[in-house]
Every structure is written in C-alpha cells, then in structure tokens.
C-alpha cells in the first residue's frame, strides 16, 4: 500500500537511527553547567544534547555540543568519547548531504583507533563508515560491513543500543529491496535489543518499522486481517510516548502518529470510532510540532489525511481548506519538501477538476509538473553528489591500497637487506676464520692437487674408452637385432605368400584327380601360418603393427599391413608385385594410397618413414 502523506520511507529511516532523546533539555543544560559534575556525566549529556538538536535538524546547535565534547575528550584523553563525537559530527554532515566532508572525519576516527586500540572507539568508527556507505547507496557493501561489526558489538554488552541501530540499518536496506522476510527478521531483532537497552525512542521507531514489514503482506492480499498487526505495531509505537514521558521525542511521536492515521485510511469503511481516533491523532501531531521547526512535512501529511476524510464525506470545501493550508505550510520550508507537496497539489488539481474549476485545476496540474521537475533535479543533484563522493572514496581506497602494498613491499625489502647484511657479517666472520686454516693447508693442497688432477685425467680417459666400447657393442647388438627382425619378418611373409600360392593351386585343381588337399595340408604342417609367425615378430617387435596402425590417419586393412611389412624389408615395387602376383602399377597405386593414409607428402619415402617407426620401437 502506498501511503500518500506518510514520510515513513524517507524520514523515519533517518530519525530512528538515533538514540533516545531526553526531553528535559533545560535540565540537561543546567546539569552541564554544574561545578561538581564528572567527566563521564558530561560526556553523557553532550551525547544526548547532540542527539536532540540533530534530530530536530538544528545542526548548528548540535555541532556546538559536538565541538565541546571533542575538546573535553582531547583534554581527558578519552579516545572512545572523541570517536563518538566524530561519529556524531559525521552523521550531521551526512544529514546535510555534505558527502565530501566525511572522509577526513572517518580518517581522523580511524587514526585514533589505530593509536589507542580501543574497542569502543573501533565500533563507533566502524558505525560512521557504515552510515556513510549506506548514505552513498552502497547497500551490498553496507550489509557486509554491518555483519562484520555485529560479530564485534555482540561481544560488548554495554553497546546494546549500537547493536540495535545496526540491526535497524539492516531492516532499512531489506525494506528498500522489498525483502519482507529479512526486513521482518531484523526489525524484530531491533525491537528485542531496544527493549533491553531501555531506549524508548528507538523502541518506538522499531515498532513502526515492524508495522512496515507487516504492511507488505496486507499490500499483497488486501485482507483486513493482515492490516490488524500493522495497526497493532503502530499503536505500540504511539503508546510509548505516554507510558514513558520524556523518553520519546516529540518528532518521533509525531511520525508514529502520522503513520498510524495513514494506515487507518486503508480501511474500506471509516467507522466513527476510527474517524475520532484519526482526528485526535492529527490534533496531537499539530500540538507536538507547534513549537518545533522543520516539521512542515509531518504537519502537511496530517492535513492531507484530514482532507482525505473530508473528501470521503463529500465535503469538498473542507477538503480544499485542509489542502490549501498544507500547501502554505510546506512553502515555509526552504527547500520545499517536494515529495509531500506533489501529493498536495495533485489532490488540489483533482478536487478543482471535480468541481469543474478547470482554470484552477490547470494551475495545480502545472504545479504538479513544476514540483516533479524540481524533485527530479534535486534527485539528480543528490545522485551527482553521491557519485562524486563514491568516486573520491574509491580513488582514495585505491591509493590507500597501493600505498599499503608499497609500504609492505618496502618493509619486506628492508628486512631483506637487514637479513643480507647479517648474513654478510656472519659470512665475513667465518671467511676470516677459515682463512687461517686455508693458509695452513695451502701447501699440502697444492701438492695433492697435482696428484688428484693426474688421477682424474686417467679416470676420464678410462671412462671415455669404456663408453666407446659400450657404444660399439650397443650398435652391433642393434644391427644384429634389426637383421634378425628383418629375417623373421621376411620369413613369415614368405610363408604367408607360400600358403596363398598353395591355396590358389588348390582352387584351380580341385576338379582333377590330384589329391591337392593333401599337398596343401602337408605344406601347412611344415610351415606355421601367418598368425603364428606374426606372434613371433610381436615378441621381438611387440608394438610394430600397433604403432604402424596408430601412425595412420585412416584405418589400415590386413593387405595394407602386408604392404607395410614388404616396404619395411626393403623390397622394391617389382619384388612386391611378384610376391603378391599383381601388376607393378597396382603396387605403386597402393604405395600412393598408403602415403595418403599416413598423411605423408609426395617427397617422403615410405621406406624412411617405416624405418623411423621401427627405430621408435
């Protein structure tokens, strides 16, 4: 549900990040001026006064108390309070969109942390950096930083309020992403921690936050039963102001009331009881903001709700009166709060169009366009400032990373030089010590050197002779093995050829009286068949046929393997033709085909190629 006059999504998120504000401001000032007040009490009062004026957008006064807190912290050398004051100062600047002033403040806080190693100071310095990243729109980076900070702050029971703020920041991010599940999770956690801390101001804001989470479900279903928990949470937020007088600021209470009456408008039927409560709450908003500044947006929102009620009653005159008053109130704020103003003038344009006052309707439609353009320009300017701040931040981080790496490198280099120097001194010491021993035995070593040199020369000569002999024997064995392998291969090919001839003879004479079958059978018994001889070759050359097949780019047939063997044995084309009983032309064609299968060019001889395969074996 879009609440037209609610500032919940844009103001409440900022306001609820602040700790509880004490409404007895004059009493705090009087205490601060006392003679016997302790430094710890002064720090507490400075923090509360700064919070009060910052939430009220009275930044000049807030900065005055921040400066006093900084001076006292430096005088007392209280690092934690100094960082807290710097955090307050940074948030004030961020609320005024002065992004370029934040990095020096963060650097100052981090410098104190590095010197003091104070845990509380580190937590608040981290919180300021988180707040800055959130303001720049770096949501994902903000979540990572918050999760890291939570692991530290959860170990500090005294910082339970800071823990609640961090969870509230997570709620805000997930609300912007419309992640109802996670938003609800962190809103509930914020409520739990705020209750433990006793910070009623923050607790009121956390209740309102949970109401926003519950409203997601009502927006989906439109069911009244889903609206009841929303109203319940808003009423809890409103009730704290009266249950704990002075613990909830007028500003936060006015926001809680405005959210409640806006949710009441979600009812399809406004009963007399609801109407009375809306009117009473609106009047309370006016009373709360009567003597405060910079609350025009909240006042205009309440007037917008009353105008909505009058419009439901068909009382256009009263509705117009409320809207015109809201417009005048908003014009007193510089710059104008365009988000609410656009809704006000839009409703006025619709009202005048309904009354057929087309000239006025046109005037206010023009104002809608004018304020929308101004809002767009304001948004663009804000985005430009954020982008510039992001660029400067990233540039600084890059420079810092480079400087850190350079420093680490210089440190390592320095350590290296120191180490080398020490090693050099130690080495020089041992060299000086060893010099005396070397001098003592120099003469003996010279005498022994000639003897050892002669023995070494003789040994080298003998080794060379032995190597030559072994090499000759190896070459002889290699030649013998190659000859034996060639003979075996030739024999098996001869046997194969013989079997083929006998087989042909058998086929040709099968119709005669000669018992050629007996002849063939006899010859077969005398000679082993091709496969047995092939196994014999495999024992000597186990990978010959395998390597031949692997070298081929295409599959080799049994006939191809036979040709390869003949070529490897050094037979020429005519010999192979006679053995296979084919024409020489056929042999040459087969050789050409084998070159293609092995991927060889025309200039490469098959004999050389197969010898190379054989040598690889």
PDB file of C-alpha atoms in Angstrom, residues 380-514:
ATOM      1  CA  UNK A 380      19.806  14.288  -9.898  1.00  0.00           C
ATOM      2  CA  UNK A 381      21.897  16.758  -7.944  1.00  0.00           C
ATOM      3  CA  UNK A 382      21.855  14.446  -4.943  1.00  0.00           C
ATOM      4  CA  UNK A 383      22.849  11.497  -7.135  1.00  0.00           C
ATOM      5  CA  UNK A 384      25.670  13.536  -8.652  1.00  0.00           C
ATOM      6  CA  UNK A 385      26.973  14.402  -5.199  1.00  0.00           C
ATOM      7  CA  UNK A 386      26.804  10.758  -4.160  1.00  0.00           C
ATOM      8  CA  UNK A 387      28.562   9.579  -7.308  1.00  0.00           C
ATOM      9  CA  UNK A 388      31.305  12.146  -6.811  1.00  0.00           C
ATOM     10  CA  UNK A 389      31.678  11.026  -3.202  1.00  0.00           C
ATOM     11  CA  UNK A 390      31.775   7.373  -4.318  1.00  0.00           C
ATOM     12  CA  UNK A 391      34.414   8.188  -6.930  1.00  0.00           C
ATOM     13  CA  UNK A 392      36.571  10.039  -4.427  1.00  0.00           C
ATOM     14  CA  UNK A 393      36.108   7.251  -1.891  1.00  0.00           C
ATOM     15  CA  UNK A 394      37.069   4.551  -4.386  1.00  0.00           C
ATOM     16  CA  UNK A 395      40.013   6.639  -5.583  1.00  0.00           C
ATOM     17  CA  UNK A 396      41.203   7.079  -2.030  1.00  0.00           C
ATOM     18  CA  UNK A 397      40.769   3.372  -1.286  1.00  0.00           C
ATOM     19  CA  UNK A 398      42.763   2.523  -4.410  1.00  0.00           C
ATOM     20  CA  UNK A 399      45.536   4.928  -3.409  1.00  0.00           C
ATOM     21  CA  UNK A 400      45.500   3.586   0.126  1.00  0.00           C
ATOM     22  CA  UNK A 401      45.669   0.011  -1.125  1.00  0.00           C
ATOM     23  CA  UNK A 402      48.564   0.917  -3.411  1.00  0.00           C
ATOM     24  CA  UNK A 403      50.329   2.735  -0.580  1.00  0.00           C
ATOM     25  CA  UNK A 404      49.771  -0.195   1.762  1.00  0.00           C
ATOM     26  CA  UNK A 405      51.193  -2.623  -0.787  1.00  0.00           C
ATOM     27  CA  UNK A 406      54.152  -0.311  -1.389  1.00  0.00           C
ATOM     28  CA  UNK A 407      54.753   0.035   2.345  1.00  0.00           C
ATOM     29  CA  UNK A 408      54.600  -3.730   2.789  1.00  0.00           C
ATOM     30  CA  UNK A 409      56.996  -4.160  -0.116  1.00  0.00           C
ATOM     31  CA  UNK A 410      59.427  -1.602   1.342  1.00  0.00           C
ATOM     32  CA  UNK A 411      59.185  -3.296   4.713  1.00  0.00           C
ATOM     33  CA  UNK A 412      59.974  -6.663   3.177  1.00  0.00           C
ATOM     34  CA  UNK A 413      62.810  -5.100   1.196  1.00  0.00           C
ATOM     35  CA  UNK A 414      64.205  -3.508   4.343  1.00  0.00           C
ATOM     36  CA  UNK A 415      64.025  -6.813   6.201  1.00  0.00           C
ATOM     37  CA  UNK A 416      65.710  -8.497   3.266  1.00  0.00           C
ATOM     38  CA  UNK A 417      68.566  -6.014   3.310  1.00  0.00           C
ATOM     39  CA  UNK A 418      68.956  -6.398   7.053  1.00  0.00           C
ATOM     40  CA  UNK A 419      68.993 -10.171   6.663  1.00  0.00           C
ATOM     41  CA  UNK A 420      71.530  -9.972   3.864  1.00  0.00           C
ATOM     42  CA  UNK A 421      73.666  -7.662   5.995  1.00  0.00           C
ATOM     43  CA  UNK A 422      73.603 -10.091   8.904  1.00  0.00           C
ATOM     44  CA  UNK A 423      74.373 -12.985   6.589  1.00  0.00           C
ATOM     45  CA  UNK A 424      77.229 -10.955   5.108  1.00  0.00           C
ATOM     46  CA  UNK A 425      78.715 -10.201   8.532  1.00  0.00           C
ATOM     47  CA  UNK A 426      78.408 -13.816   9.604  1.00  0.00           C
ATOM     48  CA  UNK A 427      79.910 -14.905   6.319  1.00  0.00           C
ATOM     49  CA  UNK A 428      82.786 -12.463   6.660  1.00  0.00           C
ATOM     50  CA  UNK A 429      83.472 -13.759  10.160  1.00  0.00           C
ATOM     51  CA  UNK A 430      83.617 -17.368   9.007  1.00  0.00           C
ATOM     52  CA  UNK A 431      85.663 -16.399   5.977  1.00  0.00           C
ATOM     53  CA  UNK A 432      88.199 -14.689   8.234  1.00  0.00           C
ATOM     54  CA  UNK A 433      88.315 -17.748  10.478  1.00  0.00           C
ATOM     55  CA  UNK A 434      88.655 -20.138   7.589  1.00  0.00           C
ATOM     56  CA  UNK A 435      91.436 -18.047   6.038  1.00  0.00           C
ATOM     57  CA  UNK A 436      93.897 -19.202   8.703  1.00  0.00           C
ATOM     58  CA  UNK A 437      93.018 -22.852   8.116  1.00  0.00           C
ATOM     59  CA  UNK A 438      93.266 -22.426   4.355  1.00  0.00           C
ATOM     60  CA  UNK A 439      96.648 -20.744   4.710  1.00  0.00           C
ATOM     61  CA  UNK A 440      97.886 -23.593   6.910  1.00  0.00           C
ATOM     62  CA  UNK A 441      96.956 -26.296   4.453  1.00  0.00           C
ATOM     63  CA  UNK A 442      97.535 -24.427   1.194  1.00  0.00           C
ATOM     64  CA  UNK A 443     100.895 -26.028   0.504  1.00  0.00           C
ATOM     65  CA  UNK A 444      99.604 -29.562   1.157  1.00  0.00           C
ATOM     66  CA  UNK A 445      96.587 -28.922  -1.021  1.00  0.00           C
ATOM     67  CA  UNK A 446      98.774 -27.758  -3.915  1.00  0.00           C
ATOM     68  CA  UNK A 447     100.763 -30.968  -3.730  1.00  0.00           C
ATOM     69  CA  UNK A 448      97.691 -33.115  -3.540  1.00  0.00           C
ATOM     70  CA  UNK A 449      96.051 -31.169  -6.344  1.00  0.00           C
ATOM     71  CA  UNK A 450      98.593 -32.286  -8.951  1.00  0.00           C
ATOM     72  CA  UNK A 451      98.174 -35.918  -7.911  1.00  0.00           C
ATOM     73  CA  UNK A 452      94.397 -35.699  -7.929  1.00  0.00           C
ATOM     74  CA  UNK A 453      94.450 -33.943 -11.299  1.00  0.00           C
ATOM     75  CA  UNK A 454      96.584 -36.720 -12.843  1.00  0.00           C
ATOM     76  CA  UNK A 455      94.325 -39.413 -11.379  1.00  0.00           C
ATOM     77  CA  UNK A 456      91.269 -37.578 -12.628  1.00  0.00           C
ATOM     78  CA  UNK A 457      92.676 -37.357 -16.154  1.00  0.00           C
ATOM     79  CA  UNK A 458      93.416 -41.090 -16.157  1.00  0.00           C
ATOM     80  CA  UNK A 459      89.956 -41.840 -14.858  1.00  0.00           C
ATOM     81  CA  UNK A 460      88.343 -39.662 -17.500  1.00  0.00           C
ATOM     82  CA  UNK A 461      90.385 -41.369 -20.210  1.00  0.00           C
ATOM     83  CA  UNK A 462      89.356 -44.814 -18.990  1.00  0.00           C
ATOM     84  CA  UNK A 463      85.737 -43.737 -18.802  1.00  0.00           C
ATOM     85  CA  UNK A 464      85.801 -42.437 -22.359  1.00  0.00           C
ATOM     86  CA  UNK A 465      87.335 -45.703 -23.608  1.00  0.00           C
ATOM     87  CA  UNK A 466      84.731 -47.721 -21.719  1.00  0.00           C
ATOM     88  CA  UNK A 467      81.943 -45.567 -23.120  1.00  0.00           C
ATOM     89  CA  UNK A 468      83.264 -46.014 -26.666  1.00  0.00           C
ATOM     90  CA  UNK A 469      83.438 -49.772 -26.207  1.00  0.00           C
ATOM     91  CA  UNK A 470      79.926 -49.944 -24.814  1.00  0.00           C
ATOM     92  CA  UNK A 471      78.620 -47.757 -27.626  1.00  0.00           C
ATOM     93  CA  UNK A 472      80.207 -50.033 -30.261  1.00  0.00           C
ATOM     94  CA  UNK A 473      78.734 -53.110 -28.610  1.00  0.00           C
ATOM     95  CA  UNK A 474      75.350 -51.453 -28.450  1.00  0.00           C
ATOM     96  CA  UNK A 475      75.461 -50.521 -32.125  1.00  0.00           C
ATOM     97  CA  UNK A 476      76.479 -54.100 -33.011  1.00  0.00           C
ATOM     98  CA  UNK A 477      73.633 -55.533 -30.954  1.00  0.00           C
ATOM     99  CA  UNK A 478      71.229 -53.106 -32.585  1.00  0.00           C
ATOM    100  CA  UNK A 479      72.329 -54.132 -36.094  1.00  0.00           C
ATOM    101  CA  UNK A 480      72.061 -57.798 -35.195  1.00  0.00           C
ATOM    102  CA  UNK A 481      68.631 -57.309 -33.734  1.00  0.00           C
ATOM    103  CA  UNK A 482      67.450 -55.383 -36.794  1.00  0.00           C
ATOM    104  CA  UNK A 483      68.843 -58.077 -39.089  1.00  0.00           C
ATOM    105  CA  UNK A 484      67.193 -60.827 -37.047  1.00  0.00           C
ATOM    106  CA  UNK A 485      63.905 -58.967 -37.004  1.00  0.00           C
ATOM    107  CA  UNK A 486      64.062 -58.385 -40.759  1.00  0.00           C
ATOM    108  CA  UNK A 487      64.772 -62.072 -41.355  1.00  0.00           C
ATOM    109  CA  UNK A 488      61.899 -63.126 -39.142  1.00  0.00           C
ATOM    110  CA  UNK A 489      59.534 -60.711 -40.837  1.00  0.00           C
ATOM    111  CA  UNK A 490      60.709 -61.825 -44.287  1.00  0.00           C
ATOM    112  CA  UNK A 491      60.267 -65.465 -43.341  1.00  0.00           C
ATOM    113  CA  UNK A 492      56.760 -65.012 -42.112  1.00  0.00           C
ATOM    114  CA  UNK A 493      55.817 -63.032 -45.220  1.00  0.00           C
ATOM    115  CA  UNK A 494      57.339 -65.769 -47.398  1.00  0.00           C
ATOM    116  CA  UNK A 495      55.328 -68.363 -45.514  1.00  0.00           C
ATOM    117  CA  UNK A 496      52.191 -66.347 -45.979  1.00  0.00           C
ATOM    118  CA  UNK A 497      52.860 -65.979 -49.692  1.00  0.00           C
ATOM    119  CA  UNK A 498      53.514 -69.684 -49.985  1.00  0.00           C
ATOM    120  CA  UNK A 499      50.221 -70.517 -48.305  1.00  0.00           C
ATOM    121  CA  UNK A 500      48.397 -68.174 -50.680  1.00  0.00           C
ATOM    122  CA  UNK A 501      50.008 -69.828 -53.709  1.00  0.00           C
ATOM    123  CA  UNK A 502      49.077 -73.277 -52.447  1.00  0.00           C
ATOM    124  CA  UNK A 503      45.554 -72.115 -51.792  1.00  0.00           C
ATOM    125  CA  UNK A 504      45.223 -70.788 -55.351  1.00  0.00           C
ATOM    126  CA  UNK A 505      46.661 -74.013 -56.683  1.00  0.00           C
ATOM    127  CA  UNK A 506      44.122 -75.969 -54.695  1.00  0.00           C
ATOM    128  CA  UNK A 507      41.259 -73.949 -56.147  1.00  0.00           C
ATOM    129  CA  UNK A 508      42.491 -74.401 -59.711  1.00  0.00           C
ATOM    130  CA  UNK A 509      42.991 -78.164 -59.487  1.00  0.00           C
ATOM    131  CA  UNK A 510      40.045 -79.051 -57.366  1.00  0.00           C
ATOM    132  CA  UNK A 511      38.348 -80.737 -60.320  1.00  0.00           C
ATOM    133  CA  UNK A 512      41.295 -83.066 -61.128  1.00  0.00           C
ATOM    134  CA  UNK A 513      42.280 -86.385 -59.740  1.00  0.00           C
ATOM    135  CA  UNK A 514      45.310 -84.955 -57.963  1.00  0.00           C
TER     136      UNK A 514
END
